[in-house]
Amino acid sequence: MSAVGVERASLRRLLPARAAAELLAPFGRLLPAARMRLRRADGELHAEAVGEAWHEPGVARTWPLAIDAVEVGLLVIDPAPRTDAEEAAVEVLLGALRRALTAAHAQRAMAGETLERYREIHLLYRVGDALAGTLDPAAVPRRVLAEARGVIDGDGGGVWLADADGDGAPGARERIVVEGPSAAPSDGAGLRARLADPELPAIVAAGPGAPEHLLWAPMMAREACLGGVWLTRAGDDAVFAAGDLKLLTALATQAAAFLDNARLHQRALAQERLEQELRLAYTVQARLMPRETPAVANWSVAGFWRPAREVSGDFYDLLPVGDALGVVVADVADKGMPAALFMAVTRSLLRAAATGGRTPSQTVADTNRLAALDASDGMFVTLWYGVLRPDGEVRYVNAGHNPPIVLRADGRVERLPRTGILVGWDADAPYGEGVVTLAQGDLLVAFTDGVTEARDPHGNEFGEGRLLEIVSAHRRADAQAVLDAVRSALDAFVADAPTHDDCTLVVARFGTPPRVG
Amino acid sequence: MPKLLIADDEPHIRTLLQQTLETLEDDGVELLMEADGAAALERIRRERPDVAFLDVMMPRMNGYDVCAAVRADPDLAHVRVVLLTAKGQEADRQRGADVGAHLYLTKPFDPDALLETAERLLGLG
């Protein structure tokens, strides 16, 4: 690798020959009998000035010229000064030479430092260019390692990645990418110590148990340590320099930002895929809700279902049971995809169990037995299943569900209490049956707790009282109108507050002609 | 003896360019320094360097005009001209090409790339 602008001090670089000759020339008058020469550290003649009265070489005297204790050349006065005046002149000349060398050295050091910054800037440009558009996190480690090895001499090197989820904890699912002949990650106590404390950049000299010198830079992004990059080098004089560490740190920081971005992109992609799947699942699930009400004499029925997220653990179902109508309102004790899957299973089991003239209690008991087999991961469902007969009789099972409300035409309120425990808990649980008979103008309202526990922006619950109030106010309307009134009131109440639970509501009115849709 | 001319009105940049390219002296290359465009053109005509690194924005005569004058002189057909300009003014690149510059480099320059460029243009290394 070239070392532009950072080589050791030399007379030739510090005081070019022409400038040196110009500096010596005026001293020819002060030392007329002398020949003044500047020799380089390798002995070569660099510049000279000859006094007017100088004749031939005599016994010379030399003075070393040094910068930072490194000899860069010699001043040779031939013959050696003999008088005090000549000694004084030589002192003045030495002073002028040393000042010129020191000033040039300082300027060169500054320029060297600036060139180092230039080099860093361009390294970062280059890495930035190379990694721009890299959305694959796996591509970053090899790239950063290749760039590091391109700018810093080393025998080998590696990249250590902390937990891919980015918590930075060493040892958690760490992955190491290694290149080069002598960079096995187990090599050396130095590397093991860095892996235990990865956030500190370090130059570690070889020592007992560590055959190679080590250079370590952490990959920090958003104050988290995503990993680290290291280079190794063998040889007594090969310890890494501070400039190497600065470069590697700049590189590692740059790489960390790209790694972080690539990971965020991957997560966003995964999230997008998941959301797409959920949207699809919603479509599938929405199709499971009744699209029309099977005809049953003397009843009008309307239902409403709204998931809190894309998919729901709530459902309602309307199924013909002979000349009667089976109504299910159910709530799986969870939300999201697992609840949605369990909801679909429960719905199918109940539909299958309801056939063949089984009573509500037999239907729910069968459903429960089969659901309990599938519910090993703690998935349960509360449900109300009632069979609405044309004569107004309702036989029902309430499996741990909120008691539905019967609002009589004269304003009295009755509740349909639990007749068994929630479905899926105990395969052998017994389910009793309740019976209620509705008369002309009576309303039956079954719902999930998402309705009564819906919250407004201040955190207040909608509550059963409010539900009852609205239903009462509309009790002379048909089922769909009652349902619409509840839904509007619920929407107005919740306003823009976040929805936490699925909402399901079924309203059935006895004594009006059956409706479709 | 190959010659390389550096022309930039900014003394610090001149120092940086010189310090970057001075290793060429080990290969027998003579470095010539100038601080404005007119002086650079005069020096090019006089010394006929192999390569000239010219800052674009220089007093008395800008880098484009120096380059165009060099290109217009058949005696200087061998001179390879590299224009240097501040980062972010790459739009001027076309103008550099139009006046016959061999290369167009931006400042802050990459020291390693600059040295390699000079070596390549001088036919060294």
CSV table of N, CA, C and O in Angstrom, one decimal, chain A residues 436-496:
chain,number,residue,atom,x,y,z
A,436,VAL,N,-86.3,-19.9,26.6
A,436,VAL,CA,-87.0,-18.6,26.7
A,436,VAL,C,-88.0,-18.5,25.6
A,436,VAL,O,-87.7,-19.0,24.5
A,437,THR,N,-89.2,-18.0,25.8
A,437,THR,CA,-90.1,-17.8,24.7
A,437,THR,C,-90.4,-16.4,24.5
A,437,THR,O,-90.7,-15.6,25.4
A,438,LEU,N,-90.2,-15.9,23.2
A,438,LEU,CA,-90.4,-14.5,22.9
A,438,LEU,C,-91.8,-14.4,22.3
A,438,LEU,O,-92.4,-15.3,21.7
A,439,ALA,N,-92.4,-13.2,22.7
A,439,ALA,CA,-93.8,-12.9,22.2
A,439,ALA,C,-93.7,-11.8,21.2
A,439,ALA,O,-92.6,-11.3,20.9
A,440,GLN,N,-94.8,-11.5,20.6
A,440,GLN,CA,-94.8,-10.5,19.5
A,440,GLN,C,-94.1,-9.2,20.0
A,440,GLN,O,-94.4,-8.7,21.1
A,441,GLY,N,-93.1,-8.8,19.2
A,441,GLY,CA,-92.4,-7.5,19.5
A,441,GLY,C,-91.3,-7.6,20.4
A,441,GLY,O,-90.6,-6.6,20.7
A,442,ASP,N,-91.0,-8.8,21.0
A,442,ASP,CA,-89.8,-9.0,21.8
A,442,ASP,C,-88.5,-9.0,21.0
A,442,ASP,O,-88.6,-9.5,19.9
A,443,LEU,N,-87.5,-8.6,21.6
A,443,LEU,CA,-86.2,-8.5,20.9
A,443,LEU,C,-85.2,-9.4,21.7
A,443,LEU,O,-85.1,-9.4,22.9
A,444,LEU,N,-84.3,-10.1,20.9
A,444,LEU,CA,-83.2,-10.8,21.5
A,444,LEU,C,-81.9,-10.2,21.0
A,444,LEU,O,-81.8,-10.0,19.8
A,445,VAL,N,-81.0,-9.9,21.9
A,445,VAL,CA,-79.7,-9.2,21.5
A,445,VAL,C,-78.6,-10.0,22.0
A,445,VAL,O,-78.4,-10.1,23.3
A,446,ALA,N,-77.8,-10.7,21.2
A,446,ALA,CA,-76.6,-11.4,21.6
A,446,ALA,C,-75.4,-10.7,21.1
A,446,ALA,O,-75.4,-10.2,20.0
A,447,PHE,N,-74.3,-10.6,21.9
A,447,PHE,CA,-73.2,-9.8,21.5
A,447,PHE,C,-71.9,-10.4,22.2
A,447,PHE,O,-72.0,-11.2,23.1
A,448,THR,N,-70.8,-9.9,21.7
A,448,THR,CA,-69.5,-10.2,22.4
A,448,THR,C,-69.1,-9.0,23.3
A,448,THR,O,-69.6,-7.9,23.1
A,449,ASP,N,-68.1,-9.3,24.1
A,449,ASP,CA,-67.7,-8.2,25.1
A,449,ASP,C,-67.0,-7.1,24.4
A,449,ASP,O,-66.8,-6.0,24.9
A,450,GLY,N,-66.6,-7.3,23.1
A,450,GLY,CA,-66.1,-6.2,22.3
A,450,GLY,C,-67.0,-5.0,22.2
A,450,GLY,O,-66.6,-3.9,22.0
A,451,VAL,N,-68.3,-5.3,22.2
A,451,VAL,CA,-69.4,-4.2,22.1
A,451,VAL,C,-69.4,-3.5,23.4
A,451,VAL,O,-69.3,-2.3,23.5
A,452,THR,N,-69.7,-4.2,24.5
A,452,THR,CA,-69.9,-3.5,25.8
A,452,THR,C,-68.6,-2.9,26.4
A,452,THR,O,-68.6,-2.0,27.1
A,453,GLU,N,-67.4,-3.5,26.0
A,453,GLU,CA,-66.2,-3.0,26.5
A,453,GLU,C,-65.4,-2.1,25.6
A,453,GLU,O,-64.3,-1.7,25.8
A,454,ALA,N,-66.1,-1.7,24.5
A,454,ALA,CA,-65.5,-0.7,23.6
A,454,ALA,C,-65.2,0.6,24.3
A,454,ALA,O,-66.1,1.0,25.2
A,455,ARG,N,-64.1,1.3,24.1
A,455,ARG,CA,-63.8,2.5,24.9
A,455,ARG,C,-63.7,3.7,24.0
A,455,ARG,O,-63.4,3.7,22.8
A,456,ASP,N,-64.1,4.8,24.6
A,456,ASP,CA,-64.0,6.1,23.9
A,456,ASP,C,-62.6,6.7,24.1
A,456,ASP,O,-61.8,6.1,24.8
A,457,PRO,N,-62.3,7.8,23.5
A,457,PRO,CA,-60.9,8.3,23.5
A,457,PRO,C,-60.5,8.6,25.0
A,457,PRO,O,-59.3,8.7,25.2
A,458,HIS,N,-61.4,8.8,25.9
A,458,HIS,CA,-61.0,9.0,27.3
A,458,HIS,C,-60.9,7.8,28.1
A,458,HIS,O,-60.6,7.8,29.3
A,459,GLY,N,-61.2,6.6,27.5
A,459,GLY,CA,-61.0,5.4,28.2
A,459,GLY,C,-62.3,4.8,28.8
A,459,GLY,O,-62.3,3.8,29.5
A,460,ASN,N,-63.4,5.5,28.6
A,460,ASN,CA,-64.7,5.1,29.2
A,460,ASN,C,-65.3,3.9,28.4
A,460,ASN,O,-65.2,3.9,27.2
A,461,GLU,N,-65.9,3.0,29.1
A,461,GLU,CA,-66.5,1.8,28.4
A,461,GLU,C,-67.9,2.1,27.9
A,461,GLU,O,-68.6,2.9,28.5
A,462,PHE,N,-68.2,1.6,26.8
A,462,PHE,CA,-69.6,1.7,26.2
A,462,PHE,C,-70.6,1.2,27.2
A,462,PHE,O,-71.6,1.8,27.5
A,463,GLY,N,-70.4,0.0,27.6
A,463,GLY,CA,-71.2,-0.6,28.7
A,463,GLY,C,-72.5,-1.2,28.3
A,463,GLY,O,-73.1,-0.8,27.2
A,464,GLU,N,-73.0,-2.1,29.1
A,464,GLU,CA,-74.3,-2.8,28.8
A,464,GLU,C,-75.5,-1.8,28.9
A,464,GLU,O,-76.4,-1.9,28.2
A,465,GLY,N,-75.3,-0.9,29.9
A,465,GLY,CA,-76.4,0.1,30.1
A,465,GLY,C,-76.7,0.9,28.8
A,465,GLY,O,-77.8,1.1,28.4
A,466,ARG,N,-75.6,1.4,28.2
A,466,ARG,CA,-75.7,2.2,27.0
A,466,ARG,C,-76.3,1.3,25.9
A,466,ARG,O,-77.2,1.8,25.1
A,467,LEU,N,-75.9,0.1,25.8
A,467,LEU,CA,-76.4,-0.9,24.8
A,467,LEU,C,-77.9,-1.0,24.9
A,467,LEU,O,-78.7,-0.9,24.0
A,468,LEU,N,-78.3,-1.2,26.2
A,468,LEU,CA,-79.7,-1.4,26.5
A,468,LEU,C,-80.5,-0.2,26.2
A,468,LEU,O,-81.6,-0.3,25.6
A,469,GLU,N,-80.0,0.9,26.5
A,469,GLU,CA,-80.6,2.2,26.2
A,469,GLU,C,-81.0,2.4,24.8
A,469,GLU,O,-82.1,2.7,24.4
A,470,ILE,N,-80.0,2.1,23.9
A,470,ILE,CA,-80.2,2.3,22.5
A,470,ILE,C,-81.2,1.3,21.9
A,470,ILE,O,-82.0,1.6,21.1
A,471,VAL,N,-81.0,0.0,22.4
A,471,VAL,CA,-81.9,-1.0,21.9
A,471,VAL,C,-83.4,-0.7,22.3
A,471,VAL,O,-84.3,-0.8,21.5
A,472,SER,N,-83.5,-0.2,23.6
A,472,SER,CA,-84.8,0.2,24.1
A,472,SER,C,-85.4,1.3,23.2
A,472,SER,O,-86.6,1.3,22.9
A,473,ALA,N,-84.6,2.3,22.9
A,473,ALA,CA,-85.1,3.4,22.2
A,473,ALA,C,-85.6,3.0,20.8
A,473,ALA,O,-86.4,3.7,20.2
A,474,HIS,N,-85.0,1.9,20.3
A,474,HIS,CA,-85.4,1.5,18.9
A,474,HIS,C,-86.2,0.2,18.9
A,474,HIS,O,-86.2,-0.5,17.9
A,475,ARG,N,-86.8,-0.1,20.0
A,475,ARG,CA,-87.3,-1.5,20.1
A,475,ARG,C,-88.5,-1.8,19.2
A,475,ARG,O,-88.9,-2.9,19.0
A,476,ARG,N,-89.1,-0.7,18.7
A,476,ARG,CA,-90.2,-0.9,17.8
A,476,ARG,C,-89.7,-1.0,16.3
A,476,ARG,O,-90.5,-1.4,15.5
A,477,ALA,N,-88.5,-0.8,16.1
A,477,ALA,CA,-87.9,-0.9,14.7
A,477,ALA,C,-87.6,-2.4,14.4
A,477,ALA,O,-87.6,-3.2,15.3
A,478,ASP,N,-87.4,-2.7,13.2
A,478,ASP,CA,-87.0,-4.1,12.8
A,478,ASP,C,-85.6,-4.4,13.2
A,478,ASP,O,-84.8,-3.5,13.6
A,479,ALA,N,-85.2,-5.6,13.1
A,479,ALA,CA,-83.9,-6.1,13.6
A,479,ALA,C,-82.7,-5.3,13.0
A,479,ALA,O,-81.8,-4.8,13.7
A,480,GLN,N,-82.8,-5.1,11.7
A,480,GLN,CA,-81.7,-4.4,11.0
A,480,GLN,C,-81.6,-3.0,11.5
A,480,GLN,O,-80.5,-2.5,11.7
A,481,ALA,N,-82.7,-2.3,11.7
A,481,ALA,CA,-82.7,-0.9,12.2
A,481,ALA,C,-82.1,-0.8,13.6
A,481,ALA,O,-81.4,0.1,13.9
A,482,VAL,N,-82.5,-1.8,14.4
A,482,VAL,CA,-81.9,-1.8,15.8
A,482,VAL,C,-80.4,-2.0,15.7
A,482,VAL,O,-79.6,-1.2,16.4
A,483,LEU,N,-80.0,-2.9,14.9
A,483,LEU,CA,-78.6,-3.2,14.8
A,483,LEU,C,-77.8,-2.0,14.3
A,483,LEU,O,-76.8,-1.6,14.8
A,484,ASP,N,-78.4,-1.3,13.3
A,484,ASP,CA,-77.8,-0.1,12.7
A,484,ASP,C,-77.6,1.0,13.8
A,484,ASP,O,-76.6,1.7,13.8
A,485,ALA,N,-78.7,1.1,14.6
A,485,ALA,CA,-78.7,2.2,15.6
A,485,ALA,C,-77.5,1.9,16.6
A,485,ALA,O,-76.8,2.8,17.0
A,486,VAL,N,-77.4,0.6,17.0
A,486,VAL,CA,-76.3,0.3,17.9
A,486,VAL,C,-74.9,0.5,17.3
A,486,VAL,O,-74.0,1.1,17.9
A,487,ARG,N,-74.8,0.1,16.0
A,487,ARG,CA,-73.5,0.3,15.4
A,487,ARG,C,-73.1,1.8,15.2
A,487,ARG,O,-72.0,2.2,15.5
A,488,SER,N,-74.1,2.6,14.9
A,488,SER,CA,-73.9,4.1,14.8
A,488,SER,C,-73.4,4.6,16.1
A,488,SER,O,-72.5,5.4,16.2
A,489,ALA,N,-74.2,4.2,17.2
A,489,ALA,CA,-73.9,4.8,18.5
A,489,ALA,C,-72.5,4.3,18.9
A,489,ALA,O,-71.7,5.1,19.5
A,490,LEU,N,-72.1,3.1,18.6
A,490,LEU,CA,-70.8,2.5,19.0
A,490,LEU,C,-69.7,3.3,18.2
A,490,LEU,O,-68.7,3.7,18.8
A,491,ASP,N,-69.9,3.6,16.9
A,491,ASP,CA,-68.9,4.3,16.1
A,491,ASP,C,-68.7,5.7,16.7
A,491,ASP,O,-67.6,6.2,16.8
A,492,ALA,N,-69.8,6.3,17.0
A,492,ALA,CA,-69.8,7.7,17.5
A,492,ALA,C,-69.0,7.7,18.9
A,492,ALA,O,-68.3,8.6,19.2
A,493,PHE,N,-69.3,6.7,19.7
A,493,PHE,CA,-68.7,6.6,21.0
A,493,PHE,C,-67.2,6.4,21.0
A,493,PHE,O,-66.4,7.1,21.6
A,494,VAL,N,-66.8,5.4,20.2
A,494,VAL,CA,-65.4,5.1,20.1
A,494,VAL,C,-64.6,6.2,19.3
A,494,VAL,O,-63.5,6.5,19.7
A,495,ALA,N,-65.2,6.9,18.4
A,495,ALA,CA,-64.6,7.9,17.6
A,495,ALA,C,-63.3,7.5,17.1
A,495,ALA,O,-63.2,6.4,16.5
A,496,ASP,N,-62.2,8.2,17.4
A,496,ASP,CA,-60.9,7.8,16.8
A,496,ASP,C,-60.0,7.1,17.8
A,496,ASP,O,-58.8,6.9,17.6
